Amino acid sequence: MLSVALACIVLCSGCAGSPAPTAGPTSPATASADPSDQDVAMARPGPFESTGDSPDILVQSPRPIDADLVARAAATQGVARLEQFSLATFYREGEAITYAAVDPATFRQFTPGPTAVLDALWDRVADGEIGLRPDLRTALAGPGDFVTLGNDDNAQRAHVAAYAPLVPHSAIGALLNERWADRLHLPKGNALVVSTRFAAPGPVVRRLRRVLGTRASVSLLAPNVVPDQALSAVLTGGSVAAAVGSFSYTANPDGTVDPEARWVRTHIRTERVPILGAVTCNRAMLPALRRALTRVVEAGLATEVHADEYGGCYVPRFIAHDPARGLSFHTFGTAIDLNVPGNRRGTAGTIDRRVVAILVRCGFAWGGTWRYTDPMHFELAAIRSC
């Protein structure tokens, strides 16, 4: 079993410092760490010493969890150990990536054994690099094993330390050290991972829910468990993410979600824009969409955007209605689908490329350039005039 797990771990070459040992197949990429990583480096954790803990429960909130609440959670019957960290989501090519900013010295206890004992991985995470789940390698890693942490034009980049299993039965796909929290504008300490060791985790979940109330959600980290309490959406990646806001939401059996009413009231608007008429979007996106469609009209291309084939903007749901894939970018109200019938996923699409060029110039990223194309899809990537 250990040898199988080790084969899933790939340490990348070319990182700062001395050459690293390898576990399993080595990466063909050779790259140096991004120079900007230096201001997020922290002390390396040193050799691993197991405490015997496992990740049994995840607690998350759109806002920091205060020290008093953490202390009450730690004192809850059945809680053997807990670790506070920061949790958020960024998007690349339509995929939601949940990531954690952690203390490498202590959080490693909650990762699978072969990952936890790999000192080189945790040293590199301390140095400012990113640990990535192996299944995300094709979708996320670019040339030289660098990952762009968002869809914004000014999104940060991190070099991959290793591809390794992370927190079992969780959506966490990437790990950074906790000094990234300031750079990525994370709500610090908005999550907890809890170990119950020898106690049954189900009753502990119920006790923690009584302790935390509506201030945080509590879910069991186990296969095929559907959360029955509000979850959290914290978007990061740049200026657009900061404008979009964070919220709690509840999941529905049909794959749709219900964001908290307070966030909807403050961020979602229905307004009229050229060509499409009334649209419901995030308030951060409406000015950019209005400018872009005005430029389309001015270019004499209004007939190339078909109002009767508009696929929506604010559509709160999971990607493909599958909770395992995370929230759709449409849940934040910062994406639109245009000319749907002729621009299905995996095709080149028929949308006029002059229209595409105008939207891109006005700050939108186009799904037609993705590895698995989505030519109907445009999402706000930068707030700029055009």
PDB file of C-alpha atoms in Angstrom, residues 138-290:
ATOM      1  CA  THR A 138      -2.954  18.429 -16.481  1.00  0.00           C
ATOM      2  CA  ALA A 139      -5.645  21.027 -15.800  1.00  0.00           C
ATOM      3  CA  LEU A 140      -3.555  23.515 -13.802  1.00  0.00           C
ATOM      4  CA  ALA A 141       0.183  23.255 -14.301  1.00  0.00           C
ATOM      5  CA  GLY A 142       1.672  25.401 -17.030  1.00  0.00           C
ATOM      6  CA  PRO A 143       5.178  25.503 -18.499  1.00  0.00           C
ATOM      7  CA  GLY A 144       7.869  24.865 -15.896  1.00  0.00           C
ATOM      8  CA  ASP A 145       5.281  23.530 -13.405  1.00  0.00           C
ATOM      9  CA  PHE A 146       3.917  26.947 -12.487  1.00  0.00           C
ATOM     10  CA  VAL A 147       0.293  27.421 -11.424  1.00  0.00           C
ATOM     11  CA  THR A 148      -1.630  30.683 -11.851  1.00  0.00           C
ATOM     12  CA  LEU A 149      -3.800  31.185  -8.771  1.00  0.00           C
ATOM     13  CA  GLY A 150      -6.856  32.723 -10.401  1.00  0.00           C
ATOM     14  CA  ASN A 151      -8.371  33.878 -13.665  1.00  0.00           C
ATOM     15  CA  ASP A 152      -7.557  37.583 -13.233  1.00  0.00           C
ATOM     16  CA  ASP A 153      -4.918  39.283 -15.354  1.00  0.00           C
ATOM     17  CA  ASN A 154      -2.950  40.083 -12.182  1.00  0.00           C
ATOM     18  CA  ALA A 155      -3.369  36.699 -10.498  1.00  0.00           C
ATOM     19  CA  GLN A 156      -0.378  35.382  -8.544  1.00  0.00           C
ATOM     20  CA  ARG A 157       1.783  32.435  -9.655  1.00  0.00           C
ATOM     21  CA  ALA A 158       3.389  29.672  -7.621  1.00  0.00           C
ATOM     22  CA  HIS A 159       5.810  26.940  -8.576  1.00  0.00           C
ATOM     23  CA  VAL A 160       4.691  23.372  -7.886  1.00  0.00           C
ATOM     24  CA  ALA A 161       6.704  21.693  -5.138  1.00  0.00           C
ATOM     25  CA  ALA A 162       5.156  18.270  -5.710  1.00  0.00           C
ATOM     26  CA  TYR A 163       2.086  16.464  -6.955  1.00  0.00           C
ATOM     27  CA  ALA A 164       0.839  14.497  -3.967  1.00  0.00           C
ATOM     28  CA  PRO A 165      -2.361  13.300  -2.240  1.00  0.00           C
ATOM     29  CA  LEU A 166      -3.507  15.972   0.209  1.00  0.00           C
ATOM     30  CA  VAL A 167      -6.516  15.844   2.581  1.00  0.00           C
ATOM     31  CA  PRO A 168      -8.588  12.673   1.978  1.00  0.00           C
ATOM     32  CA  HIS A 169     -12.318  13.057   1.217  1.00  0.00           C
ATOM     33  CA  SER A 170     -12.046  16.847   0.984  1.00  0.00           C
ATOM     34  CA  ALA A 171     -12.192  19.234  -1.957  1.00  0.00           C
ATOM     35  CA  ILE A 172      -8.741  20.630  -1.093  1.00  0.00           C
ATOM     36  CA  GLY A 173      -6.665  20.443  -4.258  1.00  0.00           C
ATOM     37  CA  ALA A 174      -3.688  22.632  -3.368  1.00  0.00           C
ATOM     38  CA  LEU A 175      -1.618  23.709  -0.361  1.00  0.00           C
ATOM     39  CA  LEU A 176       0.394  26.884   0.201  1.00  0.00           C
ATOM     40  CA  ASN A 177       2.072  28.117   3.338  1.00  0.00           C
ATOM     41  CA  GLU A 178       0.184  30.542   5.584  1.00  0.00           C
ATOM     42  CA  ARG A 179       2.258  33.575   4.547  1.00  0.00           C
ATOM     43  CA  TRP A 180       0.421  33.521   1.205  1.00  0.00           C
ATOM     44  CA  ALA A 181      -2.767  34.560   3.020  1.00  0.00           C
ATOM     45  CA  ASP A 182      -1.917  38.281   2.908  1.00  0.00           C
ATOM     46  CA  ARG A 183      -0.820  38.212  -0.730  1.00  0.00           C
ATOM     47  CA  LEU A 184      -3.983  36.408  -1.817  1.00  0.00           C
ATOM     48  CA  HIS A 185      -6.271  38.439   0.465  1.00  0.00           C
ATOM     49  CA  LEU A 186      -7.607  35.394   2.275  1.00  0.00           C
ATOM     50  CA  PRO A 187      -9.781  35.621   5.392  1.00  0.00           C
ATOM     51  CA  LYS A 188      -7.140  34.338   7.799  1.00  0.00           C
ATOM     52  CA  GLY A 189      -8.035  31.297   9.835  1.00  0.00           C
ATOM     53  CA  ASN A 190     -11.489  30.731   8.351  1.00  0.00           C
ATOM     54  CA  ALA A 191     -11.210  26.932   8.541  1.00  0.00           C
ATOM     55  CA  LEU A 192     -10.398  24.118  10.956  1.00  0.00           C
ATOM     56  CA  VAL A 193      -9.490  20.496  10.354  1.00  0.00           C
ATOM     57  CA  VAL A 194     -10.351  18.256  13.282  1.00  0.00           C
ATOM     58  CA  SER A 195      -9.043  14.867  14.406  1.00  0.00           C
ATOM     59  CA  THR A 196     -11.168  12.703  16.699  1.00  0.00           C
ATOM     60  CA  ARG A 197      -8.586   9.862  16.862  1.00  0.00           C
ATOM     61  CA  PHE A 198     -10.461   7.046  18.648  1.00  0.00           C
ATOM     62  CA  ALA A 199     -13.821   8.806  19.044  1.00  0.00           C
ATOM     63  CA  ALA A 200     -16.625   8.284  16.513  1.00  0.00           C
ATOM     64  CA  PRO A 201     -16.647  11.456  14.391  1.00  0.00           C
ATOM     65  CA  GLY A 202     -20.415  11.563  13.747  1.00  0.00           C
ATOM     66  CA  PRO A 203     -21.381  12.616  17.303  1.00  0.00           C
ATOM     67  CA  VAL A 204     -18.477  15.105  17.343  1.00  0.00           C
ATOM     68  CA  VAL A 205     -19.868  16.758  14.198  1.00  0.00           C
ATOM     69  CA  ARG A 206     -23.201  17.264  15.963  1.00  0.00           C
ATOM     70  CA  ARG A 207     -21.522  18.685  19.078  1.00  0.00           C
ATOM     71  CA  LEU A 208     -19.402  21.084  17.030  1.00  0.00           C
ATOM     72  CA  ARG A 209     -22.494  22.301  15.179  1.00  0.00           C
ATOM     73  CA  ARG A 210     -24.083  23.170  18.503  1.00  0.00           C
ATOM     74  CA  VAL A 211     -20.925  25.015  19.586  1.00  0.00           C
ATOM     75  CA  LEU A 212     -20.386  26.920  16.318  1.00  0.00           C
ATOM     76  CA  GLY A 213     -24.021  27.596  15.437  1.00  0.00           C
ATOM     77  CA  THR A 214     -24.411  29.593  12.219  1.00  0.00           C
ATOM     78  CA  ARG A 215     -20.916  31.095  12.412  1.00  0.00           C
ATOM     79  CA  ALA A 216     -19.272  28.175  10.597  1.00  0.00           C
ATOM     80  CA  SER A 217     -20.238  24.975   8.799  1.00  0.00           C
ATOM     81  CA  VAL A 218     -19.161  21.530   9.988  1.00  0.00           C
ATOM     82  CA  SER A 219     -18.888  18.523   7.680  1.00  0.00           C
ATOM     83  CA  LEU A 220     -17.634  14.972   8.026  1.00  0.00           C
ATOM     84  CA  LEU A 221     -14.619  14.049   5.881  1.00  0.00           C
ATOM     85  CA  ALA A 222     -15.785  10.682   4.598  1.00  0.00           C
ATOM     86  CA  PRO A 223     -16.757   9.182   1.236  1.00  0.00           C
ATOM     87  CA  ASN A 224     -20.203   9.984  -0.174  1.00  0.00           C
ATOM     88  CA  VAL A 225     -21.226  12.347   2.619  1.00  0.00           C
ATOM     89  CA  VAL A 226     -23.501  15.192   1.491  1.00  0.00           C
ATOM     90  CA  PRO A 227     -23.171  18.230   3.802  1.00  0.00           C
ATOM     91  CA  ASP A 228     -26.467  19.268   5.408  1.00  0.00           C
ATOM     92  CA  GLN A 229     -25.330  22.668   6.629  1.00  0.00           C
ATOM     93  CA  ALA A 230     -24.202  25.861   4.965  1.00  0.00           C
ATOM     94  CA  LEU A 231     -20.817  25.766   3.213  1.00  0.00           C
ATOM     95  CA  SER A 232     -18.551  28.694   2.392  1.00  0.00           C
ATOM     96  CA  ALA A 233     -17.422  30.301  -0.848  1.00  0.00           C
ATOM     97  CA  VAL A 234     -14.309  32.488  -0.638  1.00  0.00           C
ATOM     98  CA  LEU A 235     -13.018  33.557  -4.044  1.00  0.00           C
ATOM     99  CA  THR A 236      -9.426  34.717  -4.514  1.00  0.00           C
ATOM    100  CA  GLY A 237      -7.207  35.504  -7.471  1.00  0.00           C
ATOM    101  CA  GLY A 238      -6.996  39.283  -7.903  1.00  0.00           C
ATOM    102  CA  SER A 239      -8.989  42.509  -8.112  1.00  0.00           C
ATOM    103  CA  VAL A 240     -12.113  40.872  -9.512  1.00  0.00           C
ATOM    104  CA  ALA A 241     -12.199  38.324  -6.688  1.00  0.00           C
ATOM    105  CA  ALA A 242     -11.944  41.113  -4.113  1.00  0.00           C
ATOM    106  CA  ALA A 243     -14.939  42.899  -5.655  1.00  0.00           C
ATOM    107  CA  VAL A 244     -17.087  39.776  -5.867  1.00  0.00           C
ATOM    108  CA  GLY A 245     -17.339  39.097  -2.124  1.00  0.00           C
ATOM    109  CA  SER A 246     -17.524  35.901  -0.037  1.00  0.00           C
ATOM    110  CA  PHE A 247     -20.624  34.111   1.168  1.00  0.00           C
ATOM    111  CA  SER A 248     -22.118  31.011   2.752  1.00  0.00           C
ATOM    112  CA  TYR A 249     -24.435  28.789   0.745  1.00  0.00           C
ATOM    113  CA  THR A 250     -26.581  25.703   1.060  1.00  0.00           C
ATOM    114  CA  ALA A 251     -26.656  22.893  -1.489  1.00  0.00           C
ATOM    115  CA  ASN A 252     -29.816  21.483  -3.035  1.00  0.00           C
ATOM    116  CA  PRO A 253     -30.353  17.874  -4.227  1.00  0.00           C
ATOM    117  CA  ASP A 254     -30.631  19.006  -7.865  1.00  0.00           C
ATOM    118  CA  GLY A 255     -27.115  20.507  -7.946  1.00  0.00           C
ATOM    119  CA  THR A 256     -28.223  24.103  -7.491  1.00  0.00           C
ATOM    120  CA  VAL A 257     -27.159  26.186  -4.485  1.00  0.00           C
ATOM    121  CA  ASP A 258     -28.663  28.995  -2.437  1.00  0.00           C
ATOM    122  CA  PRO A 259     -26.140  31.722  -1.530  1.00  0.00           C
ATOM    123  CA  GLU A 260     -26.878  33.584   1.691  1.00  0.00           C
ATOM    124  CA  ALA A 261     -29.532  36.280   1.260  1.00  0.00           C
ATOM    125  CA  ARG A 262     -27.320  39.057   2.627  1.00  0.00           C
ATOM    126  CA  TRP A 263     -24.677  38.515  -0.082  1.00  0.00           C
ATOM    127  CA  VAL A 264     -27.317  38.312  -2.813  1.00  0.00           C
ATOM    128  CA  ARG A 265     -28.857  41.603  -1.642  1.00  0.00           C
ATOM    129  CA  THR A 266     -25.537  43.445  -1.668  1.00  0.00           C
ATOM    130  CA  HIS A 267     -23.891  41.938  -4.763  1.00  0.00           C
ATOM    131  CA  ILE A 268     -26.494  40.722  -7.266  1.00  0.00           C
ATOM    132  CA  ARG A 269     -28.344  43.224  -9.479  1.00  0.00           C
ATOM    133  CA  THR A 270     -30.775  43.069 -12.389  1.00  0.00           C
ATOM    134  CA  GLU A 271     -30.037  45.834 -14.884  1.00  0.00           C
ATOM    135  CA  ARG A 272     -30.417  46.494 -18.604  1.00  0.00           C
ATOM    136  CA  VAL A 273     -27.437  46.261 -20.956  1.00  0.00           C
ATOM    137  CA  PRO A 274     -27.186  46.694 -24.738  1.00  0.00           C
ATOM    138  CA  ILE A 275     -28.351  43.819 -26.979  1.00  0.00           C
ATOM    139  CA  LEU A 276     -29.291  41.410 -24.170  1.00  0.00           C
ATOM    140  CA  GLY A 277     -31.735  43.642 -22.298  1.00  0.00           C
ATOM    141  CA  ALA A 278     -32.276  42.813 -18.595  1.00  0.00           C
ATOM    142  CA  VAL A 279     -29.561  40.631 -17.081  1.00  0.00           C
ATOM    143  CA  THR A 280     -28.918  39.508 -13.508  1.00  0.00           C
ATOM    144  CA  CYS A 281     -25.212  39.634 -12.580  1.00  0.00           C
ATOM    145  CA  ASN A 282     -22.765  40.612  -9.871  1.00  0.00           C
ATOM    146  CA  ARG A 283     -22.625  44.369  -9.446  1.00  0.00           C
ATOM    147  CA  ALA A 284     -18.848  44.198 -10.044  1.00  0.00           C
ATOM    148  CA  MET A 285     -19.409  42.835 -13.550  1.00  0.00           C
ATOM    149  CA  LEU A 286     -22.295  44.930 -14.860  1.00  0.00           C
ATOM    150  CA  PRO A 287     -20.254  48.059 -15.795  1.00  0.00           C
ATOM    151  CA  ALA A 288     -17.748  45.932 -17.736  1.00  0.00           C
ATOM    152  CA  LEU A 289     -20.501  44.018 -19.532  1.00  0.00           C
ATOM    153  CA  ARG A 290     -22.304  47.241 -20.421  1.00  0.00           C
TER     154      ARG A 290
END
